PDB file of C-alpha atoms and ligand atoms in Angstrom:
ATOM      1  CA  MET A   1    -134.252-134.416  78.743  1.00 77.00           C
ATOM      2  CA  GLY A   2    -131.734-134.259  76.295  1.00 93.00           C
ATOM      3  CA  VAL A   3    -130.967-133.038  73.108  1.00 95.00           C
ATOM      4  CA  LYS A   4    -133.390-132.734  70.117  1.00 96.00           C
ATOM      5  CA  VAL A   5    -133.750-131.027  66.761  1.00 97.00           C
ATOM      6  CA  VAL A   6    -136.721-128.919  65.705  1.00 97.00           C
ATOM      7  CA  PRO A   7    -137.380-128.713  62.103  1.00 97.00           C
ATOM      8  CA  ILE A   8    -139.493-126.242  60.557  1.00 97.00           C
ATOM      9  CA  GLU A   9    -140.256-125.722  57.442  1.00 97.00           C
ATOM     10  CA  THR A  10    -140.555-122.403  55.935  1.00 97.00           C
ATOM     11  CA  ARG A  11    -142.116-120.936  52.683  1.00 96.00           C
ATOM     12  CA  TRP A  12    -141.725-118.102  49.890  1.00 96.00           C
ATOM     13  CA  ALA A  13    -143.256-118.045  46.364  1.00 94.00           C
ATOM     14  CA  GLY A  14    -142.068-121.477  45.144  1.00 90.00           C
ATOM     15  CA  PHE A  15    -139.475-121.935  47.784  1.00 94.00           C
ATOM     16  CA  ILE A  16    -140.126-124.340  50.421  1.00 95.00           C
ATOM     17  CA  ASN A  17    -136.831-124.577  52.778  1.00 97.00           C
ATOM     18  CA  TYR A  18    -136.388-126.403  55.943  1.00 97.00           C
ATOM     19  CA  CYS A  19    -134.463-124.765  59.041  1.00 98.00           C
ATOM     20  CA  TYR A  20    -133.440-126.177  62.284  1.00 98.00           C
ATOM     21  CA  LEU A  21    -133.301-125.340  65.717  1.00 98.00           C
ATOM     22  CA  LEU A  22    -130.673-127.860  67.556  1.00 98.00           C
ATOM     23  CA  VAL A  23    -131.904-127.659  71.399  1.00 98.00           C
ATOM     24  CA  ASP A  24    -129.655-128.978  74.526  1.00 98.00           C
ATOM     25  CA  GLU A  25    -132.657-128.935  77.028  1.00 97.00           C
ATOM     26  CA  ASP A  26    -129.970-129.691  79.470  1.00 96.00           C
ATOM     27  CA  ALA A  27    -128.105-126.791  79.533  1.00 97.00           C
ATOM     28  CA  ARG A  28    -131.071-124.629  77.618  1.00 97.00           C
ATOM     29  CA  GLU A  29    -128.573-123.451  74.850  1.00 97.00           C
ATOM     30  CA  ALA A  30    -129.236-123.835  71.279  1.00 98.00           C
ATOM     31  CA  ALA A  31    -128.219-123.447  67.520  1.00 98.00           C
ATOM     32  CA  LEU A  32    -130.604-122.137  64.586  1.00 98.00           C
ATOM     33  CA  VAL A  33    -129.441-123.567  61.308  1.00 98.00           C
ATOM     34  CA  ASP A  34    -130.177-121.417  57.872  1.00 98.00           C
ATOM     35  CA  PRO A  35    -133.271-119.069  58.804  1.00 98.00           C
ATOM     36  CA  SER A  36    -135.396-118.110  55.927  1.00 98.00           C
ATOM     37  CA  TRP A  37    -138.300-116.487  54.876  1.00 97.00           C
ATOM     38  CA  ASP A  38    -140.655-116.788  57.857  1.00 98.00           C
ATOM     39  CA  TYR A  39    -139.417-114.549  60.992  1.00 98.00           C
ATOM     40  CA  GLY A  40    -142.539-115.316  63.270  1.00 98.00           C
ATOM     41  CA  LYS A  41    -142.646-119.214  62.572  1.00 98.00           C
ATOM     42  CA  ILE A  42    -139.323-119.207  63.421  1.00 98.00           C
ATOM     43  CA  MET A  43    -139.326-116.886  66.179  1.00 98.00           C
ATOM     44  CA  ASP A  44    -142.705-118.829  67.646  1.00 98.00           C
ATOM     45  CA  VAL A  45    -140.319-122.008  67.832  1.00 97.00           C
ATOM     46  CA  LEU A  46    -137.457-120.047  69.753  1.00 97.00           C
ATOM     47  CA  ASP A  47    -139.841-118.565  72.011  1.00 97.00           C
ATOM     48  CA  ALA A  48    -141.751-121.888  72.945  1.00 97.00           C
ATOM     49  CA  GLN A  49    -138.171-123.401  73.820  1.00 96.00           C
ATOM     50  CA  GLY A  50    -136.986-121.060  76.111  1.00 93.00           C
ATOM     51  CA  VAL A  51    -133.407-121.747  75.079  1.00 96.00           C
ATOM     52  CA  VAL A  52    -130.499-119.289  74.759  1.00 97.00           C
ATOM     53  CA  LEU A  53    -129.250-119.142  71.019  1.00 98.00           C
ATOM     54  CA  ARG A  54    -125.500-119.251  70.910  1.00 98.00           C
ATOM     55  CA  TYR A  55    -125.095-119.999  67.086  1.00 98.00           C
ATOM     56  CA  ILE A  56    -127.035-118.877  63.453  1.00 98.00           C
ATOM     57  CA  LEU A  57    -125.097-121.665  61.676  1.00 98.00           C
ATOM     58  CA  VAL A  58    -124.741-120.990  57.544  1.00 98.00           C
ATOM     59  CA  THR A  59    -124.859-124.007  54.718  1.00 98.00           C
ATOM     60  CA  HIS A  60    -124.077-121.818  52.332  1.00 98.00           C
ATOM     61  CA  SER A  61    -124.883-118.180  51.206  1.00 98.00           C
ATOM     62  CA  HIS A  62    -127.525-118.937  48.824  1.00 97.00           C
ATOM     63  CA  LEU A  63    -130.174-116.606  48.983  1.00 97.00           C
ATOM     64  CA  ASP A  64    -133.026-119.373  50.176  1.00 97.00           C
ATOM     65  CA  HIS A  65    -130.624-120.222  53.271  1.00 98.00           C
ATOM     66  CA  ILE A  66    -129.851-116.632  54.289  1.00 98.00           C
ATOM     67  CA  ASN A  67    -132.196-114.054  54.084  1.00 97.00           C
ATOM     68  CA  LEU A  68    -133.365-113.981  57.860  1.00 98.00           C
ATOM     69  CA  VAL A  69    -129.519-114.410  59.009  1.00 98.00           C
ATOM     70  CA  ARG A  70    -128.805-110.943  59.591  1.00 98.00           C
ATOM     71  CA  ARG A  71    -132.600-110.343  61.321  1.00 98.00           C
ATOM     72  CA  PHE A  72    -131.828-113.067  63.903  1.00 98.00           C
ATOM     73  CA  SER A  73    -128.405-111.799  64.312  1.00 98.00           C
ATOM     74  CA  GLU A  74    -129.958-108.404  65.599  1.00 98.00           C
ATOM     75  CA  ARG A  75    -132.431-110.023  67.495  1.00 98.00           C
ATOM     76  CA  PHE A  76    -129.756-112.119  69.013  1.00 98.00           C
ATOM     77  CA  PRO A  77    -126.572-110.085  69.117  1.00 97.00           C
ATOM     78  CA  ALA A  78    -124.964-112.551  71.322  1.00 97.00           C
ATOM     79  CA  ALA A  79    -125.610-115.622  69.024  1.00 98.00           C
ATOM     80  CA  SER A  80    -122.292-116.233  66.794  1.00 98.00           C
ATOM     81  CA  VAL A  81    -123.214-116.390  62.905  1.00 98.00           C
ATOM     82  CA  VAL A  82    -120.993-119.014  61.970  1.00 98.00           C
ATOM     83  CA  LEU A  83    -120.124-120.173  58.412  1.00 98.00           C
ATOM     84  CA  SER A  84    -116.956-121.508  56.652  1.00 98.00           C
ATOM     85  CA  ARG A  85    -113.945-119.334  55.447  1.00 98.00           C
ATOM     86  CA  GLU A  86    -114.126-120.849  51.769  1.00 98.00           C
ATOM     87  CA  GLU A  87    -118.096-119.649  51.234  1.00 98.00           C
ATOM     88  CA  HIS A  88    -117.245-116.331  52.622  1.00 98.00           C
ATOM     89  CA  ASP A  89    -114.035-115.798  50.623  1.00 98.00           C
ATOM     90  CA  GLN A  90    -116.423-117.003  47.524  1.00 96.00           C
ATOM     91  CA  SER A  91    -119.608-115.085  48.059  1.00 97.00           C
ATOM     92  CA  GLY A  92    -118.628-112.057  50.110  1.00 97.00           C
ATOM     93  CA  PHE A  93    -121.628-113.194  52.582  1.00 97.00           C
ATOM     94  CA  GLY A  94    -120.435-112.366  56.398  1.00 97.00           C
ATOM     95  CA  GLU A  95    -119.947-108.832  58.307  1.00 96.00           C
ATOM     96  CA  PRO A  96    -117.522-108.114  61.209  1.00 95.00           C
ATOM     97  CA  GLY A  97    -117.975-110.021  64.340  1.00 95.00           C
ATOM     98  CA  ASP A  98    -119.047-113.314  61.924  1.00 98.00           C
ATOM     99  CA  ARG A  99    -117.167-116.402  63.120  1.00 98.00           C
ATOM    100  CA  TYR A 100    -115.663-117.863  59.690  1.00 98.00           C
ATOM    101  CA  VAL A 101    -114.510-121.640  60.473  1.00 98.00           C
ATOM    102  CA  ARG A 102    -112.163-123.849  58.833  1.00 98.00           C
ATOM    103  CA  ASP A 103    -113.245-127.519  58.133  1.00 98.00           C
ATOM    104  CA  GLY A 104    -112.591-129.967  61.181  1.00 98.00           C
ATOM    105  CA  GLU A 105    -113.287-126.995  63.997  1.00 98.00           C
ATOM    106  CA  ARG A 106    -115.603-127.715  66.781  1.00 98.00           C
ATOM    107  CA  LEU A 107    -118.281-125.329  68.472  1.00 98.00           C
ATOM    108  CA  PRO A 108    -119.485-126.024  72.233  1.00 98.00           C
ATOM    109  CA  LEU A 109    -122.828-126.324  72.390  1.00 98.00           C
ATOM    110  CA  GLY A 110    -124.432-127.596  76.127  1.00 94.00           C
ATOM    111  CA  ARG A 111    -122.722-131.080  76.838  1.00 91.00           C
ATOM    112  CA  GLY A 112    -121.282-131.417  73.451  1.00 96.00           C
ATOM    113  CA  HIS A 113    -119.653-129.860  70.313  1.00 98.00           C
ATOM    114  CA  ILE A 114    -121.394-129.093  66.712  1.00 98.00           C
ATOM    115  CA  GLY A 115    -118.549-130.190  64.409  1.00 98.00           C
ATOM    116  CA  CYS A 116    -117.746-128.066  60.819  1.00 98.00           C
ATOM    117  CA  MET A 117    -117.209-130.081  57.874  1.00 98.00           C
ATOM    118  CA  VAL A 118    -116.579-128.211  54.951  1.00 98.00           C
ATOM    119  CA  THR A 119    -117.785-130.028  52.051  1.00 98.00           C
ATOM    120  CA  PRO A 120    -117.274-128.216  48.531  1.00 98.00           C
ATOM    121  CA  GLY A 121    -119.405-128.670  45.329  1.00 98.00           C
ATOM    122  CA  HIS A 122    -122.802-127.185  45.188  1.00 97.00           C
ATOM    123  CA  THR A 123    -120.805-124.308  46.311  1.00 98.00           C
ATOM    124  CA  ARG A 124    -116.949-123.699  47.330  1.00 97.00           C
ATOM    125  CA  GLY A 125    -117.109-123.130  50.809  1.00 98.00           C
ATOM    126  CA  SER A 126    -120.503-125.673  51.682  1.00 98.00           C
ATOM    127  CA  THR A 127    -120.681-126.735  55.099  1.00 98.00           C
ATOM    128  CA  CYS A 128    -122.237-129.417  56.979  1.00 98.00           C
ATOM    129  CA  TYR A 129    -122.628-129.451  60.774  1.00 98.00           C
ATOM    130  CA  LEU A 130    -122.669-132.683  62.500  1.00 98.00           C
ATOM    131  CA  TRP A 131    -124.380-132.704  66.033  1.00 98.00           C
ATOM    132  CA  GLU A 132    -125.119-135.610  67.742  1.00 96.00           C
ATOM    133  CA  ASP A 133    -126.268-138.103  66.077  1.00 96.00           C
ATOM    134  CA  ASN A 134    -127.434-135.638  62.718  1.00 98.00           C
ATOM    135  CA  LEU A 135    -126.219-134.223  59.968  1.00 98.00           C
ATOM    136  CA  PHE A 136    -127.241-130.670  58.371  1.00 98.00           C
ATOM    137  CA  THR A 137    -126.135-130.980  55.079  1.00 98.00           C
ATOM    138  CA  GLY A 138    -127.981-127.494  53.478  1.00 98.00           C
ATOM    139  CA  ASP A 139    -127.595-128.302  49.784  1.00 97.00           C
ATOM    140  CA  THR A 140    -125.028-130.557  49.685  1.00 98.00           C
ATOM    141  CA  LEU A 141    -127.131-133.655  50.155  1.00 97.00           C
ATOM    142  CA  PHE A 142    -130.976-134.539  50.289  1.00 96.00           C
ATOM    143  CA  PRO A 143    -132.677-137.790  51.125  1.00 95.00           C
ATOM    144  CA  ASP A 144    -133.066-138.478  47.791  1.00 93.00           C
ATOM    145  CA  GLY A 145    -130.298-136.245  45.603  1.00 94.00           C
ATOM    146  CA  CYS A 146    -127.568-133.690  45.932  1.00 95.00           C
ATOM    147  CA  GLY A 147    -126.896-129.851  45.164  1.00 94.00           C
ATOM    148  CA  ILE A 148    -126.648-128.989  41.842  1.00 95.00           C
ATOM    149  CA  CYS A 149    -123.042-128.039  40.739  1.00 96.00           C
ATOM    150  CA  GLU A 150    -122.135-125.279  38.432  1.00 95.00           C
ATOM    151  CA  SER A 151    -119.018-127.163  36.818  1.00 96.00           C
ATOM    152  CA  HIS A 152    -117.609-131.003  36.220  1.00 97.00           C
ATOM    153  CA  ALA A 153    -114.740-129.343  38.550  1.00 97.00           C
ATOM    154  CA  ALA A 154    -117.510-128.872  41.032  1.00 98.00           C
ATOM    155  CA  ALA A 155    -119.252-132.206  40.706  1.00 98.00           C
ATOM    156  CA  SER A 156    -115.964-133.783  41.089  1.00 98.00           C
ATOM    157  CA  ALA A 157    -115.239-131.647  44.338  1.00 98.00           C
ATOM    158  CA  LEU A 158    -119.014-132.868  45.464  1.00 98.00           C
ATOM    159  CA  PHE A 159    -118.305-136.148  44.819  1.00 98.00           C
ATOM    160  CA  ASP A 160    -115.063-136.048  47.015  1.00 98.00           C
ATOM    161  CA  SER A 161    -117.341-134.503  50.018  1.00 98.00           C
ATOM    162  CA  VAL A 162    -119.991-137.494  49.502  1.00 98.00           C
ATOM    163  CA  ARG A 163    -117.417-140.072  49.830  1.00 98.00           C
ATOM    164  CA  ARG A 164    -116.332-138.092  52.790  1.00 98.00           C
ATOM    165  CA  ILE A 165    -119.326-137.734  54.438  1.00 98.00           C
ATOM    166  CA  LEU A 166    -120.129-141.403  54.257  1.00 98.00           C
ATOM    167  CA  SER A 167    -116.673-142.243  55.933  1.00 97.00           C
ATOM    168  CA  VAL A 168    -117.863-140.020  58.776  1.00 96.00           C
ATOM    169  CA  VAL A 169    -121.222-141.012  59.768  1.00 97.00           C
ATOM    170  CA  ASP A 170    -122.765-143.880  61.515  1.00 97.00           C
ATOM    171  CA  PRO A 171    -125.595-145.532  59.653  1.00 98.00           C
ATOM    172  CA  SER A 172    -127.760-144.658  62.224  1.00 98.00           C
ATOM    173  CA  THR A 173    -126.881-140.744  61.478  1.00 98.00           C
ATOM    174  CA  ARG A 174    -129.736-138.479  60.440  1.00 98.00           C
ATOM    175  CA  LEU A 175    -129.727-136.337  57.491  1.00 98.00           C
ATOM    176  CA  TYR A 176    -131.435-132.919  57.558  1.00 98.00           C
ATOM    177  CA  SER A 177    -131.227-131.059  54.743  1.00 98.00           C
ATOM    178  CA  GLY A 178    -132.490-127.625  53.411  1.00 97.00           C
ATOM    179  CA  HIS A 179    -134.836-129.342  51.093  1.00 95.00           C
ATOM    180  CA  CYS A 180    -136.851-132.650  50.807  1.00 90.00           C
ATOM    181  CA  TYR A 181    -139.385-133.238  47.930  1.00 81.00           C
ATOM    182  CA  HIS A 182    -140.532-136.700  47.793  1.00 83.00           C
ATOM    183  CA  VAL A 183    -138.482-138.555  50.537  1.00 90.00           C
ATOM    184  CA  ALA A 184    -139.021-136.578  54.225  1.00 90.00           C
ATOM    185  CA  ASN A 185    -135.836-135.206  56.163  1.00 94.00           C
ATOM    186  CA  GLY A 186    -134.811-136.886  58.974  1.00 96.00           C
ATOM    187  CA  LEU A 187    -134.112-140.375  58.036  1.00 97.00           C
ATOM    188  CA  THR A 188    -130.792-142.146  58.885  1.00 98.00           C
ATOM    189  CA  PHE A 189    -127.998-142.782  56.188  1.00 98.00           C
ATOM    190  CA  GLU A 190    -129.044-146.418  56.495  1.00 98.00           C
ATOM    191  CA  ARG A 191    -132.332-145.776  54.701  1.00 97.00           C
ATOM    192  CA  ALA A 192    -131.030-142.706  52.582  1.00 97.00           C
ATOM    193  CA  MET A 193    -128.220-145.162  51.073  1.00 97.00           C
ATOM    194  CA  LYS A 194    -131.353-146.649  49.468  1.00 95.00           C
ATOM    195  CA  THR A 195    -133.284-143.346  48.568  1.00 95.00           C
ATOM    196  CA  ASN A 196    -130.333-141.353  47.214  1.00 96.00           C
ATOM    197  CA  ILE A 197    -128.632-143.089  44.051  1.00 96.00           C
ATOM    198  CA  TYR A 198    -125.446-140.557  44.621  1.00 97.00           C
ATOM    199  CA  LEU A 199    -124.612-142.113  47.957  1.00 97.00           C
ATOM    200  CA  GLN A 200    -124.473-145.570  45.611  1.00 97.00           C
ATOM    201  CA  ILE A 201    -122.417-144.361  43.066  1.00 97.00           C
ATOM    202  CA  ASP A 202    -118.729-144.888  43.901  1.00 95.00           C
ATOM    203  CA  SER A 203    -117.245-143.770  40.845  1.00 97.00           C
ATOM    204  CA  ARG A 204    -116.007-140.466  40.202  1.00 98.00           C
ATOM    205  CA  GLU A 205    -116.747-140.215  36.481  1.00 97.00           C
ATOM    206  CA  THR A 206    -120.291-142.105  36.694  1.00 97.00           C
ATOM    207  CA  PHE A 207    -121.266-139.768  39.742  1.00 97.00           C
ATOM    208  CA  CYS A 208    -119.932-136.507  37.714  1.00 97.00           C
ATOM    209  CA  GLY A 209    -121.739-137.561  34.334  1.00 96.00           C
ATOM    210  CA  PHE A 210    -125.020-137.994  36.390  1.00 95.00           C
ATOM    211  CA  ARG A 211    -124.759-134.984  38.414  1.00 96.00           C
ATOM    212  CA  MET A 212    -124.015-132.978  35.304  1.00 95.00           C
ATOM    213  CA  ARG A 213    -126.322-134.758  32.870  1.00 93.00           C
ATOM    214  CA  PRO A 214    -128.002-132.672  30.233  1.00 91.00           C
ATOM    215  CA  GLY A 215    -131.312-131.683  30.288  1.00 83.00           C
ATOM    216  CA  GLN A 216    -132.019-130.818  34.163  1.00 79.00           C
ATOM    217  CA  LYS A 217    -133.966-127.737  35.474  1.00 64.00           C
ATOM    218  CA  ASN A 218    -132.221-124.826  36.552  1.00 52.00           C
ATOM    219  CA  LEU A 219    -130.773-124.108  39.870  1.00 48.00           C
ATOM    220  CA  PHE A 220    -133.397-124.414  41.684  1.00 47.00           C
ATOM    221  CA  ALA A 221    -134.316-127.943  40.863  1.00 48.00           C
ATOM    222  CA  PHE A 222    -131.574-128.879  43.557  1.00 47.00           C
ATOM    223  CA  GLY A 223    -130.679-132.054  42.350  1.00 44.00           C
ATOM    224  CA  SER A 224    -133.378-133.766  43.502  1.00 46.00           C
ATOM    225  CA  LEU A 225    -134.326-136.945  41.232  1.00 46.00           C
ATOM    226  CA  ALA A 226    -138.123-137.047  42.093  1.00 42.00           C
ATOM    227  CA  CYS A 227    -138.163-133.134  41.404  1.00 41.00           C
ATOM    228  CA  GLU A 228    -136.445-133.506  37.898  1.00 36.00           C
ATOM    229  CA  GLU A 229    -138.515-136.260  36.792  1.00 28.00           C
ATOM    230  CA  ASP A 230    -141.997-134.089  37.624  1.00 22.00           C
TER     231      ASP A 230
HETATM  232 FE1  FE2 B 317    -128.038-123.560  47.504  1.00 84.07          FE
END
């Protein structure tokens, strides 16, 4: 017994997303990150775990991360929908009763806590969730890239967010993102330091120039280097 992370790959059209079930096996409590696309598949995982769902955690409000949030919220009314205040203010996503968190807030789950880290860049209120030795990054950071930015200022914010993440996590912390293409999710930051060039760039100017370089694909290229090179 203990804690575990259950990744759930869901697909629709050209999208491949990863949502996650965080399970405290002793307390039989869970949190669900970014439920999207495949209600039946996610429900099957929840049923198999036999847990009480306490939170639905939103990393950011792009459609491919939130399209099943309301359906799960209606199915589990005792679960809190969690997103950052900044993301709500920017996007308008959220309903009365949702919990708009600030950077640094901690949500109790079982024997521990989920830490909320607001990491602007991909969106203004993008949020990573740190639970035990696992970081759930949405589109802020992938195993081999990072989320696309709409402006140089956003890229500069993302640089700060990535440097801050590196100052907080341990090398053994595992990275779980909303997408992955050529490098699998769940790798440690020790390994991600070798697979993700954005983690290696310590100059803001270089980071922003590379993130905003011309000739990239559209929003849904997600900034994965391998993807961009396809
Ligand atoms: Fe996104």
